[in-house]
């Protein structure tokens, strides 16, 4: 009996030592993983010390996804977009299907030139650029590649002309995602710059005695006009219950000659709720 008691005591002692050497792991909503010791938990924040250090840091609970304690116990605090913050939808309040969770689809962008429908290829290119940028900053999310998204839409009969006949919940069910990004690029002709260059050439003809026999001159004038464009991008993000969680627009700071939308597009993506550093 004494031997059994001794073995149990040693096992508990060993487990206590192991628990003390194993760190607490704090997983933040941006994907960062911190290892150390959680020394205090208050209603709004936690106090944390890194491994091998004594300095205490205070972290907001809103920035923490979960804590895996050294004992193995997992304490969940938040999710990238908490369910409690989902906006109510009067049309459909069905819970998010499990296979939709944390999945994102980006629709082909609408491209307007002087408020008129523009080239469809520009909208597809903007869709691809948004996918490429957000894919590098989407820890915890899965983003459908544009080819898969577009193929699923076509197979379901969702063309650009018929897009307005589908709710965002309809599209989420078709694509199997929780979030849908709908964007537009608006390009308008801005001011035009022009320049004029004149070149003159004078030739003097002389004979062998270095006497001037005649003078000839030529001149040419070149005109150059450059069209500049004002470009703005709009982003609208919906959830699979038709709730809108982000709706912003941004205009390029300076007019450009190629109609580039990359600057305002990245500006908006960096500030949307799905972006992770």
PDB file of C-alpha atoms in Angstrom:
ATOM      1  CA  UNK A   1       0.000   0.000   0.000  1.00  0.00           C
ATOM      2  CA  UNK A   2       2.861   2.335   0.865  1.00  0.00           C
ATOM      3  CA  UNK A   3       4.503   1.571  -2.483  1.00  0.00           C
ATOM      4  CA  UNK A   4       1.331   2.498  -4.374  1.00  0.00           C
ATOM      5  CA  UNK A   5       0.984   5.714  -2.414  1.00  0.00           C
ATOM      6  CA  UNK A   6       4.653   6.551  -3.090  1.00  0.00           C
ATOM      7  CA  UNK A   7       4.242   5.922  -6.820  1.00  0.00           C
ATOM      8  CA  UNK A   8       1.175   8.158  -6.980  1.00  0.00           C
ATOM      9  CA  UNK A   9       2.986  10.905  -5.100  1.00  0.00           C
ATOM     10  CA  UNK A  10       6.000  10.710  -7.426  1.00  0.00           C
ATOM     11  CA  UNK A  11       3.765  10.777 -10.493  1.00  0.00           C
ATOM     12  CA  UNK A  12       1.955  13.885  -9.239  1.00  0.00           C
ATOM     13  CA  UNK A  13       5.282  15.526  -8.405  1.00  0.00           C
ATOM     14  CA  UNK A  14       6.649  14.767 -11.881  1.00  0.00           C
ATOM     15  CA  UNK A  15       3.506  16.144 -13.521  1.00  0.00           C
ATOM     16  CA  UNK A  16       3.777  19.323 -11.445  1.00  0.00           C
ATOM     17  CA  UNK A  17       7.391  19.820 -12.562  1.00  0.00           C
ATOM     18  CA  UNK A  18       6.428  19.190 -16.213  1.00  0.00           C
ATOM     19  CA  UNK A  19       3.558  21.656 -15.989  1.00  0.00           C
ATOM     20  CA  UNK A  20       5.905  24.282 -14.558  1.00  0.00           C
ATOM     21  CA  UNK A  21       8.435  23.898 -17.382  1.00  0.00           C
ATOM     22  CA  UNK A  22       5.821  23.788 -20.155  1.00  0.00           C
ATOM     23  CA  UNK A  23       4.840  27.334 -21.231  1.00  0.00           C
ATOM     24  CA  UNK A  24       1.410  28.852 -21.614  1.00  0.00           C
ATOM     25  CA  UNK A  25       0.676  29.562 -25.281  1.00  0.00           C
ATOM     26  CA  UNK A  26      -1.295  32.691 -26.212  1.00  0.00           C
ATOM     27  CA  UNK A  27      -2.712  32.718 -29.752  1.00  0.00           C
ATOM     28  CA  UNK A  28      -3.687  36.191 -30.960  1.00  0.00           C
ATOM     29  CA  UNK A  29      -6.400  36.913 -33.532  1.00  0.00           C
ATOM     30  CA  UNK A  30      -3.743  38.084 -36.042  1.00  0.00           C
ATOM     31  CA  UNK A  31      -2.077  34.658 -35.948  1.00  0.00           C
ATOM     32  CA  UNK A  32       0.843  35.544 -33.624  1.00  0.00           C
ATOM     33  CA  UNK A  33       1.718  32.857 -31.058  1.00  0.00           C
ATOM     34  CA  UNK A  34       3.253  33.963 -27.743  1.00  0.00           C
ATOM     35  CA  UNK A  35       4.936  31.546 -25.330  1.00  0.00           C
ATOM     36  CA  UNK A  36       5.492  32.306 -21.665  1.00  0.00           C
ATOM     37  CA  UNK A  37       3.423  32.562 -18.507  1.00  0.00           C
ATOM     38  CA  UNK A  38      -0.042  34.051 -18.016  1.00  0.00           C
ATOM     39  CA  UNK A  39       0.080  35.572 -14.524  1.00  0.00           C
ATOM     40  CA  UNK A  40      -3.263  37.358 -14.375  1.00  0.00           C
ATOM     41  CA  UNK A  41      -6.604  37.423 -16.195  1.00  0.00           C
ATOM     42  CA  UNK A  42      -8.978  40.355 -15.710  1.00  0.00           C
ATOM     43  CA  UNK A  43     -12.351  41.090 -17.349  1.00  0.00           C
ATOM     44  CA  UNK A  44     -10.741  43.098 -20.189  1.00  0.00           C
ATOM     45  CA  UNK A  45      -7.111  41.952 -20.459  1.00  0.00           C
ATOM     46  CA  UNK A  46      -4.466  39.463 -19.390  1.00  0.00           C
ATOM     47  CA  UNK A  47      -1.006  39.891 -17.896  1.00  0.00           C
ATOM     48  CA  UNK A  48       1.703  37.903 -19.690  1.00  0.00           C
ATOM     49  CA  UNK A  49       5.443  37.271 -19.266  1.00  0.00           C
ATOM     50  CA  UNK A  50       7.639  35.874 -22.033  1.00  0.00           C
ATOM     51  CA  UNK A  51       9.800  32.786 -21.449  1.00  0.00           C
ATOM     52  CA  UNK A  52      13.077  33.686 -19.752  1.00  0.00           C
ATOM     53  CA  UNK A  53      11.921  37.234 -18.944  1.00  0.00           C
ATOM     54  CA  UNK A  54      10.433  38.985 -15.918  1.00  0.00           C
ATOM     55  CA  UNK A  55       8.827  42.006 -17.594  1.00  0.00           C
ATOM     56  CA  UNK A  56       5.027  41.805 -17.578  1.00  0.00           C
ATOM     57  CA  UNK A  57       2.911  42.735 -20.614  1.00  0.00           C
ATOM     58  CA  UNK A  58      -0.798  43.565 -20.581  1.00  0.00           C
ATOM     59  CA  UNK A  59      -2.734  42.228 -23.606  1.00  0.00           C
ATOM     60  CA  UNK A  60      -6.324  43.085 -24.465  1.00  0.00           C
ATOM     61  CA  UNK A  61      -8.693  40.113 -24.507  1.00  0.00           C
ATOM     62  CA  UNK A  62     -10.177  41.390 -27.773  1.00  0.00           C
ATOM     63  CA  UNK A  63      -6.810  40.652 -29.435  1.00  0.00           C
ATOM     64  CA  UNK A  64      -6.615  37.075 -28.102  1.00  0.00           C
ATOM     65  CA  UNK A  65      -8.127  34.042 -29.780  1.00  0.00           C
ATOM     66  CA  UNK A  66      -7.272  31.479 -27.098  1.00  0.00           C
ATOM     67  CA  UNK A  67      -4.821  30.483 -24.366  1.00  0.00           C
ATOM     68  CA  UNK A  68      -3.446  26.963 -24.088  1.00  0.00           C
ATOM     69  CA  UNK A  69      -2.331  26.713 -20.466  1.00  0.00           C
ATOM     70  CA  UNK A  70       0.665  24.639 -19.406  1.00  0.00           C
ATOM     71  CA  UNK A  71      -1.757  22.157 -17.831  1.00  0.00           C
ATOM     72  CA  UNK A  72      -3.291  21.522 -21.255  1.00  0.00           C
ATOM     73  CA  UNK A  73      -6.500  23.411 -20.518  1.00  0.00           C
ATOM     74  CA  UNK A  74      -7.651  25.588 -23.427  1.00  0.00           C
ATOM     75  CA  UNK A  75      -9.396  28.893 -22.751  1.00  0.00           C
ATOM     76  CA  UNK A  76     -11.091  30.547 -25.741  1.00  0.00           C
ATOM     77  CA  UNK A  77     -11.624  34.325 -25.615  1.00  0.00           C
ATOM     78  CA  UNK A  78     -12.489  35.499 -29.132  1.00  0.00           C
ATOM     79  CA  UNK A  79     -12.690  34.601 -32.770  1.00  0.00           C
ATOM     80  CA  UNK A  80     -11.536  36.688 -35.772  1.00  0.00           C
ATOM     81  CA  UNK A  81     -15.143  37.873 -36.117  1.00  0.00           C
ATOM     82  CA  UNK A  82     -17.168  36.822 -33.055  1.00  0.00           C
ATOM     83  CA  UNK A  83     -20.590  35.357 -33.752  1.00  0.00           C
ATOM     84  CA  UNK A  84     -22.062  37.797 -31.252  1.00  0.00           C
ATOM     85  CA  UNK A  85     -21.011  40.686 -33.478  1.00  0.00           C
ATOM     86  CA  UNK A  86     -22.776  39.330 -36.560  1.00  0.00           C
ATOM     87  CA  UNK A  87     -25.386  41.768 -37.756  1.00  0.00           C
ATOM     88  CA  UNK A  88     -28.976  40.564 -37.674  1.00  0.00           C
ATOM     89  CA  UNK A  89     -30.612  39.786 -40.973  1.00  0.00           C
ATOM     90  CA  UNK A  90     -34.383  40.077 -41.302  1.00  0.00           C
ATOM     91  CA  UNK A  91     -34.442  37.770 -44.319  1.00  0.00           C
ATOM     92  CA  UNK A  92     -32.342  34.801 -43.205  1.00  0.00           C
ATOM     93  CA  UNK A  93     -30.934  34.076 -39.775  1.00  0.00           C
ATOM     94  CA  UNK A  94     -29.699  30.539 -40.390  1.00  0.00           C
ATOM     95  CA  UNK A  95     -26.527  29.671 -38.503  1.00  0.00           C
ATOM     96  CA  UNK A  96     -23.310  29.519 -40.484  1.00  0.00           C
ATOM     97  CA  UNK A  97     -22.796  26.010 -41.870  1.00  0.00           C
ATOM     98  CA  UNK A  98     -19.648  24.388 -40.562  1.00  0.00           C
ATOM     99  CA  UNK A  99     -18.163  24.053 -44.052  1.00  0.00           C
ATOM    100  CA  UNK A 100     -18.534  27.834 -44.588  1.00  0.00           C
ATOM    101  CA  UNK A 101     -16.550  28.836 -41.506  1.00  0.00           C
ATOM    102  CA  UNK A 102     -13.652  31.270 -42.156  1.00  0.00           C
ATOM    103  CA  UNK A 103     -13.845  30.825 -45.936  1.00  0.00           C
ATOM    104  CA  UNK A 104     -13.678  33.809 -48.286  1.00  0.00           C
ATOM    105  CA  UNK A 105     -14.639  34.308 -51.921  1.00  0.00           C
ATOM    106  CA  UNK A 106     -13.789  37.373 -54.013  1.00  0.00           C
ATOM    107  CA  UNK A 107     -16.231  38.226 -56.795  1.00  0.00           C
ATOM    108  CA  UNK A 108     -15.047  39.634 -60.138  1.00  0.00           C
ATOM    109  CA  UNK A 109     -14.779  43.403 -59.735  1.00  0.00           C
ATOM    110  CA  UNK A 110     -17.067  45.804 -61.565  1.00  0.00           C
ATOM    111  CA  UNK A 111     -15.072  48.185 -63.771  1.00  0.00           C
ATOM    112  CA  UNK A 112     -16.545  51.539 -64.793  1.00  0.00           C
ATOM    113  CA  UNK A 113     -14.927  54.023 -67.171  1.00  0.00           C
ATOM    114  CA  UNK A 114     -16.501  57.484 -66.916  1.00  0.00           C
ATOM    115  CA  UNK A 115     -19.495  55.814 -65.212  1.00  0.00           C
ATOM    116  CA  UNK A 116     -19.993  53.478 -68.153  1.00  0.00           C
ATOM    117  CA  UNK A 117     -19.415  49.679 -68.151  1.00  0.00           C
ATOM    118  CA  UNK A 118     -15.755  49.058 -68.943  1.00  0.00           C
ATOM    119  CA  UNK A 119     -13.616  46.111 -69.987  1.00  0.00           C
ATOM    120  CA  UNK A 120     -14.569  42.900 -68.168  1.00  0.00           C
ATOM    121  CA  UNK A 121     -10.914  41.813 -68.201  1.00  0.00           C
ATOM    122  CA  UNK A 122     -10.002  44.722 -65.899  1.00  0.00           C
ATOM    123  CA  UNK A 123     -12.538  43.469 -63.351  1.00  0.00           C
ATOM    124  CA  UNK A 124     -11.088  39.955 -63.520  1.00  0.00           C
ATOM    125  CA  UNK A 125      -7.565  41.354 -63.124  1.00  0.00           C
ATOM    126  CA  UNK A 126      -8.619  43.346 -60.040  1.00  0.00           C
ATOM    127  CA  UNK A 127     -10.194  40.167 -58.605  1.00  0.00           C
ATOM    128  CA  UNK A 128      -6.898  38.310 -59.124  1.00  0.00           C
ATOM    129  CA  UNK A 129      -4.855  41.157 -57.603  1.00  0.00           C
ATOM    130  CA  UNK A 130      -7.097  41.277 -54.524  1.00  0.00           C
ATOM    131  CA  UNK A 131      -6.719  37.497 -54.110  1.00  0.00           C
ATOM    132  CA  UNK A 132      -2.933  37.681 -54.455  1.00  0.00           C
ATOM    133  CA  UNK A 133      -2.570  40.434 -51.848  1.00  0.00           C
ATOM    134  CA  UNK A 134      -5.058  39.097 -49.297  1.00  0.00           C
ATOM    135  CA  UNK A 135      -3.678  35.538 -49.567  1.00  0.00           C
ATOM    136  CA  UNK A 136      -0.477  36.776 -47.928  1.00  0.00           C
ATOM    137  CA  UNK A 137      -2.397  38.384 -45.056  1.00  0.00           C
ATOM    138  CA  UNK A 138      -5.203  35.986 -44.183  1.00  0.00           C
ATOM    139  CA  UNK A 139      -4.021  33.863 -41.252  1.00  0.00           C
ATOM    140  CA  UNK A 140      -6.870  31.616 -40.135  1.00  0.00           C
ATOM    141  CA  UNK A 141      -8.888  32.071 -43.336  1.00  0.00           C
ATOM    142  CA  UNK A 142      -9.195  30.052 -46.535  1.00  0.00           C
ATOM    143  CA  UNK A 143      -9.612  32.077 -49.742  1.00  0.00           C
ATOM    144  CA  UNK A 144     -11.080  30.500 -52.861  1.00  0.00           C
ATOM    145  CA  UNK A 145      -8.903  31.128 -55.884  1.00  0.00           C
ATOM    146  CA  UNK A 146     -10.621  33.259 -58.569  1.00  0.00           C
ATOM    147  CA  UNK A 147     -10.822  30.428 -61.127  1.00  0.00           C
ATOM    148  CA  UNK A 148     -12.718  28.198 -58.664  1.00  0.00           C
ATOM    149  CA  UNK A 149     -14.995  31.096 -57.678  1.00  0.00           C
ATOM    150  CA  UNK A 150     -15.790  32.077 -61.259  1.00  0.00           C
ATOM    151  CA  UNK A 151     -16.361  28.473 -62.381  1.00  0.00           C
ATOM    152  CA  UNK A 152     -18.801  27.849 -59.516  1.00  0.00           C
ATOM    153  CA  UNK A 153     -20.707  31.025 -60.370  1.00  0.00           C
ATOM    154  CA  UNK A 154     -20.972  30.150 -64.063  1.00  0.00           C
ATOM    155  CA  UNK A 155     -22.108  26.593 -63.315  1.00  0.00           C
ATOM    156  CA  UNK A 156     -24.838  28.012 -61.044  1.00  0.00           C
ATOM    157  CA  UNK A 157     -25.984  30.429 -63.750  1.00  0.00           C
ATOM    158  CA  UNK A 158     -24.716  33.509 -61.906  1.00  0.00           C
ATOM    159  CA  UNK A 159     -23.574  35.755 -64.750  1.00  0.00           C
ATOM    160  CA  UNK A 160     -22.725  39.439 -64.445  1.00  0.00           C
ATOM    161  CA  UNK A 161     -26.107  40.322 -65.954  1.00  0.00           C
ATOM    162  CA  UNK A 162     -27.991  38.109 -63.470  1.00  0.00           C
ATOM    163  CA  UNK A 163     -25.826  38.903 -60.407  1.00  0.00           C
ATOM    164  CA  UNK A 164     -28.368  41.362 -58.989  1.00  0.00           C
ATOM    165  CA  UNK A 165     -30.927  38.556 -58.793  1.00  0.00           C
ATOM    166  CA  UNK A 166     -28.927  36.742 -56.092  1.00  0.00           C
ATOM    167  CA  UNK A 167     -28.545  37.734 -52.437  1.00  0.00           C
ATOM    168  CA  UNK A 168     -25.170  37.432 -50.750  1.00  0.00           C
ATOM    169  CA  UNK A 169     -26.541  34.472 -48.814  1.00  0.00           C
ATOM    170  CA  UNK A 170     -27.427  32.815 -52.146  1.00  0.00           C
ATOM    171  CA  UNK A 171     -23.890  33.382 -53.393  1.00  0.00           C
ATOM    172  CA  UNK A 172     -22.368  32.175 -50.103  1.00  0.00           C
ATOM    173  CA  UNK A 173     -24.326  28.920 -50.364  1.00  0.00           C
ATOM    174  CA  UNK A 174     -23.236  28.479 -54.000  1.00  0.00           C
ATOM    175  CA  UNK A 175     -19.573  29.125 -53.187  1.00  0.00           C
ATOM    176  CA  UNK A 176     -19.574  27.491 -49.726  1.00  0.00           C
ATOM    177  CA  UNK A 177     -18.044  30.505 -47.955  1.00  0.00           C
ATOM    178  CA  UNK A 178     -18.717  32.658 -44.904  1.00  0.00           C
ATOM    179  CA  UNK A 179     -17.491  35.963 -46.373  1.00  0.00           C
ATOM    180  CA  UNK A 180     -17.884  37.503 -49.827  1.00  0.00           C
ATOM    181  CA  UNK A 181     -15.843  40.438 -51.089  1.00  0.00           C
ATOM    182  CA  UNK A 182     -17.559  42.531 -53.764  1.00  0.00           C
ATOM    183  CA  UNK A 183     -15.501  45.333 -55.301  1.00  0.00           C
ATOM    184  CA  UNK A 184     -15.507  47.935 -58.034  1.00  0.00           C
ATOM    185  CA  UNK A 185     -12.921  50.044 -59.839  1.00  0.00           C
ATOM    186  CA  UNK A 186     -14.031  53.447 -61.135  1.00  0.00           C
ATOM    187  CA  UNK A 187     -11.815  55.231 -63.628  1.00  0.00           C
ATOM    188  CA  UNK A 188     -12.507  58.725 -64.982  1.00  0.00           C
ATOM    189  CA  UNK A 189     -10.572  60.933 -67.338  1.00  0.00           C
ATOM    190  CA  UNK A 190      -8.811  63.674 -65.440  1.00  0.00           C
ATOM    191  CA  UNK A 191      -6.770  66.577 -66.713  1.00  0.00           C
ATOM    192  CA  UNK A 192      -4.592  66.338 -69.816  1.00  0.00           C
ATOM    193  CA  UNK A 193      -1.001  67.545 -69.997  1.00  0.00           C
ATOM    194  CA  UNK A 194       0.677  68.616 -73.226  1.00  0.00           C
ATOM    195  CA  UNK A 195       4.135  69.748 -74.224  1.00  0.00           C
ATOM    196  CA  UNK A 196       5.699  71.230 -77.360  1.00  0.00           C
ATOM    197  CA  UNK A 197       9.320  70.792 -78.450  1.00  0.00           C
ATOM    198  CA  UNK A 198      10.918  72.632 -81.346  1.00  0.00           C
ATOM    199  CA  UNK A 199      14.261  71.613 -82.860  1.00  0.00           C
ATOM    200  CA  UNK A 200      16.146  73.917 -85.211  1.00  0.00           C
ATOM    201  CA  UNK A 201      19.232  73.049 -87.307  1.00  0.00           C
ATOM    202  CA  UNK A 202      21.298  75.583 -89.278  1.00  0.00           C
ATOM    203  CA  UNK A 203      23.961  74.561 -91.811  1.00  0.00           C
ATOM    204  CA  UNK A 204      26.542  76.869 -93.401  1.00  0.00           C
ATOM    205  CA  UNK A 205      28.046  75.841 -96.763  1.00  0.00           C
ATOM    206  CA  UNK A 206      31.593  77.035 -97.485  1.00  0.00           C
ATOM    207  CA  UNK A 207      33.951  76.639-100.393  1.00  0.00           C
ATOM    208  CA  UNK A 208      37.603  75.666-100.265  1.00  0.00           C
ATOM    209  CA  UNK A 209      38.579  79.258 -99.578  1.00  0.00           C
ATOM    210  CA  UNK A 210      36.356  79.233 -96.493  1.00  0.00           C
ATOM    211  CA  UNK A 211      34.013  81.696 -98.075  1.00  0.00           C
ATOM    212  CA  UNK A 212      30.365  81.426 -97.160  1.00  0.00           C
ATOM    213  CA  UNK A 213      28.402  80.249-100.164  1.00  0.00           C
ATOM    214  CA  UNK A 214      25.017  79.794 -98.555  1.00  0.00           C
ATOM    215  CA  UNK A 215      23.089  79.127 -95.364  1.00  0.00           C
ATOM    216  CA  UNK A 216      20.310  76.554 -94.893  1.00  0.00           C
ATOM    217  CA  UNK A 217      18.176  75.864 -91.862  1.00  0.00           C
ATOM    218  CA  UNK A 218      15.538  73.298 -90.850  1.00  0.00           C
ATOM    219  CA  UNK A 219      13.151  73.145 -87.892  1.00  0.00           C
ATOM    220  CA  UNK A 220      10.665  70.619 -86.512  1.00  0.00           C
ATOM    221  CA  UNK A 221       7.944  70.966 -83.901  1.00  0.00           C
ATOM    222  CA  UNK A 222       6.681  68.029 -81.801  1.00  0.00           C
ATOM    223  CA  UNK A 223       3.484  68.069 -79.750  1.00  0.00           C
ATOM    224  CA  UNK A 224       2.934  65.533 -76.954  1.00  0.00           C
ATOM    225  CA  UNK A 225      -0.349  65.087 -75.041  1.00  0.00           C
ATOM    226  CA  UNK A 226      -0.725  62.837 -71.988  1.00  0.00           C
ATOM    227  CA  UNK A 227      -4.120  61.799 -70.575  1.00  0.00           C
ATOM    228  CA  UNK A 228      -4.333  61.374 -66.823  1.00  0.00           C
ATOM    229  CA  UNK A 229      -6.965  59.386 -64.922  1.00  0.00           C
ATOM    230  CA  UNK A 230      -8.684  59.666 -61.549  1.00  0.00           C
ATOM    231  CA  UNK A 231      -9.094  56.181 -60.052  1.00  0.00           C
ATOM    232  CA  UNK A 232     -11.070  55.023 -57.025  1.00  0.00           C
ATOM    233  CA  UNK A 233     -11.819  51.568 -55.575  1.00  0.00           C
ATOM    234  CA  UNK A 234     -14.784  50.447 -53.487  1.00  0.00           C
ATOM    235  CA  UNK A 235     -14.914  47.306 -51.319  1.00  0.00           C
ATOM    236  CA  UNK A 236     -18.011  45.756 -49.787  1.00  0.00           C
ATOM    237  CA  UNK A 237     -17.736  42.650 -47.566  1.00  0.00           C
ATOM    238  CA  UNK A 238     -20.766  40.535 -46.661  1.00  0.00           C
ATOM    239  CA  UNK A 239     -21.347  37.549 -44.401  1.00  0.00           C
ATOM    240  CA  UNK A 240     -23.376  34.486 -45.325  1.00  0.00           C
ATOM    241  CA  UNK A 241     -26.433  35.858 -43.514  1.00  0.00           C
ATOM    242  CA  UNK A 242     -26.535  38.905 -45.838  1.00  0.00           C
ATOM    243  CA  UNK A 243     -24.977  41.154 -43.165  1.00  0.00           C
ATOM    244  CA  UNK A 244     -22.645  43.894 -44.389  1.00  0.00           C
ATOM    245  CA  UNK A 245     -19.498  44.177 -42.252  1.00  0.00           C
ATOM    246  CA  UNK A 246     -17.352  46.534 -44.365  1.00  0.00           C
ATOM    247  CA  UNK A 247     -18.178  49.167 -46.969  1.00  0.00           C
ATOM    248  CA  UNK A 248     -15.465  51.672 -47.864  1.00  0.00           C
ATOM    249  CA  UNK A 249     -14.111  53.564 -50.882  1.00  0.00           C
ATOM    250  CA  UNK A 250     -10.715  55.118 -51.509  1.00  0.00           C
ATOM    251  CA  UNK A 251      -9.405  57.335 -54.273  1.00  0.00           C
ATOM    252  CA  UNK A 252      -5.842  57.299 -55.585  1.00  0.00           C
ATOM    253  CA  UNK A 253      -3.942  60.234 -54.092  1.00  0.00           C
ATOM    254  CA  UNK A 254      -2.558  61.386 -57.439  1.00  0.00           C
ATOM    255  CA  UNK A 255      -3.863  61.072 -60.982  1.00  0.00           C
ATOM    256  CA  UNK A 256      -1.889  58.625 -63.103  1.00  0.00           C
ATOM    257  CA  UNK A 257      -1.396  57.908 -66.798  1.00  0.00           C
ATOM    258  CA  UNK A 258      -2.121  54.163 -66.749  1.00  0.00           C
ATOM    259  CA  UNK A 259      -5.299  54.063 -64.646  1.00  0.00           C
ATOM    260  CA  UNK A 260      -3.659  51.903 -61.949  1.00  0.00           C
ATOM    261  CA  UNK A 261      -5.941  50.864 -59.063  1.00  0.00           C
ATOM    262  CA  UNK A 262      -3.363  48.943 -56.990  1.00  0.00           C
ATOM    263  CA  UNK A 263      -2.731  51.725 -54.461  1.00  0.00           C
ATOM    264  CA  UNK A 264      -6.330  52.297 -53.325  1.00  0.00           C
ATOM    265  CA  UNK A 265      -7.091  48.545 -53.521  1.00  0.00           C
ATOM    266  CA  UNK A 266      -4.302  47.633 -51.105  1.00  0.00           C
ATOM    267  CA  UNK A 267      -5.229  50.586 -48.879  1.00  0.00           C
ATOM    268  CA  UNK A 268      -8.762  49.208 -48.431  1.00  0.00           C
ATOM    269  CA  UNK A 269      -7.686  45.571 -48.018  1.00  0.00           C
ATOM    270  CA  UNK A 270      -5.251  46.521 -45.230  1.00  0.00           C
ATOM    271  CA  UNK A 271      -8.103  48.103 -43.317  1.00  0.00           C
ATOM    272  CA  UNK A 272     -10.775  45.473 -43.842  1.00  0.00           C
ATOM    273  CA  UNK A 273     -11.718  43.064 -40.980  1.00  0.00           C
ATOM    274  CA  UNK A 274     -10.340  40.039 -42.882  1.00  0.00           C
ATOM    275  CA  UNK A 275      -6.772  41.402 -43.133  1.00  0.00           C
ATOM    276  CA  UNK A 276      -4.052  39.922 -40.920  1.00  0.00           C
ATOM    277  CA  UNK A 277      -0.513  41.333 -40.679  1.00  0.00           C
TER     278      UNK A 277
END
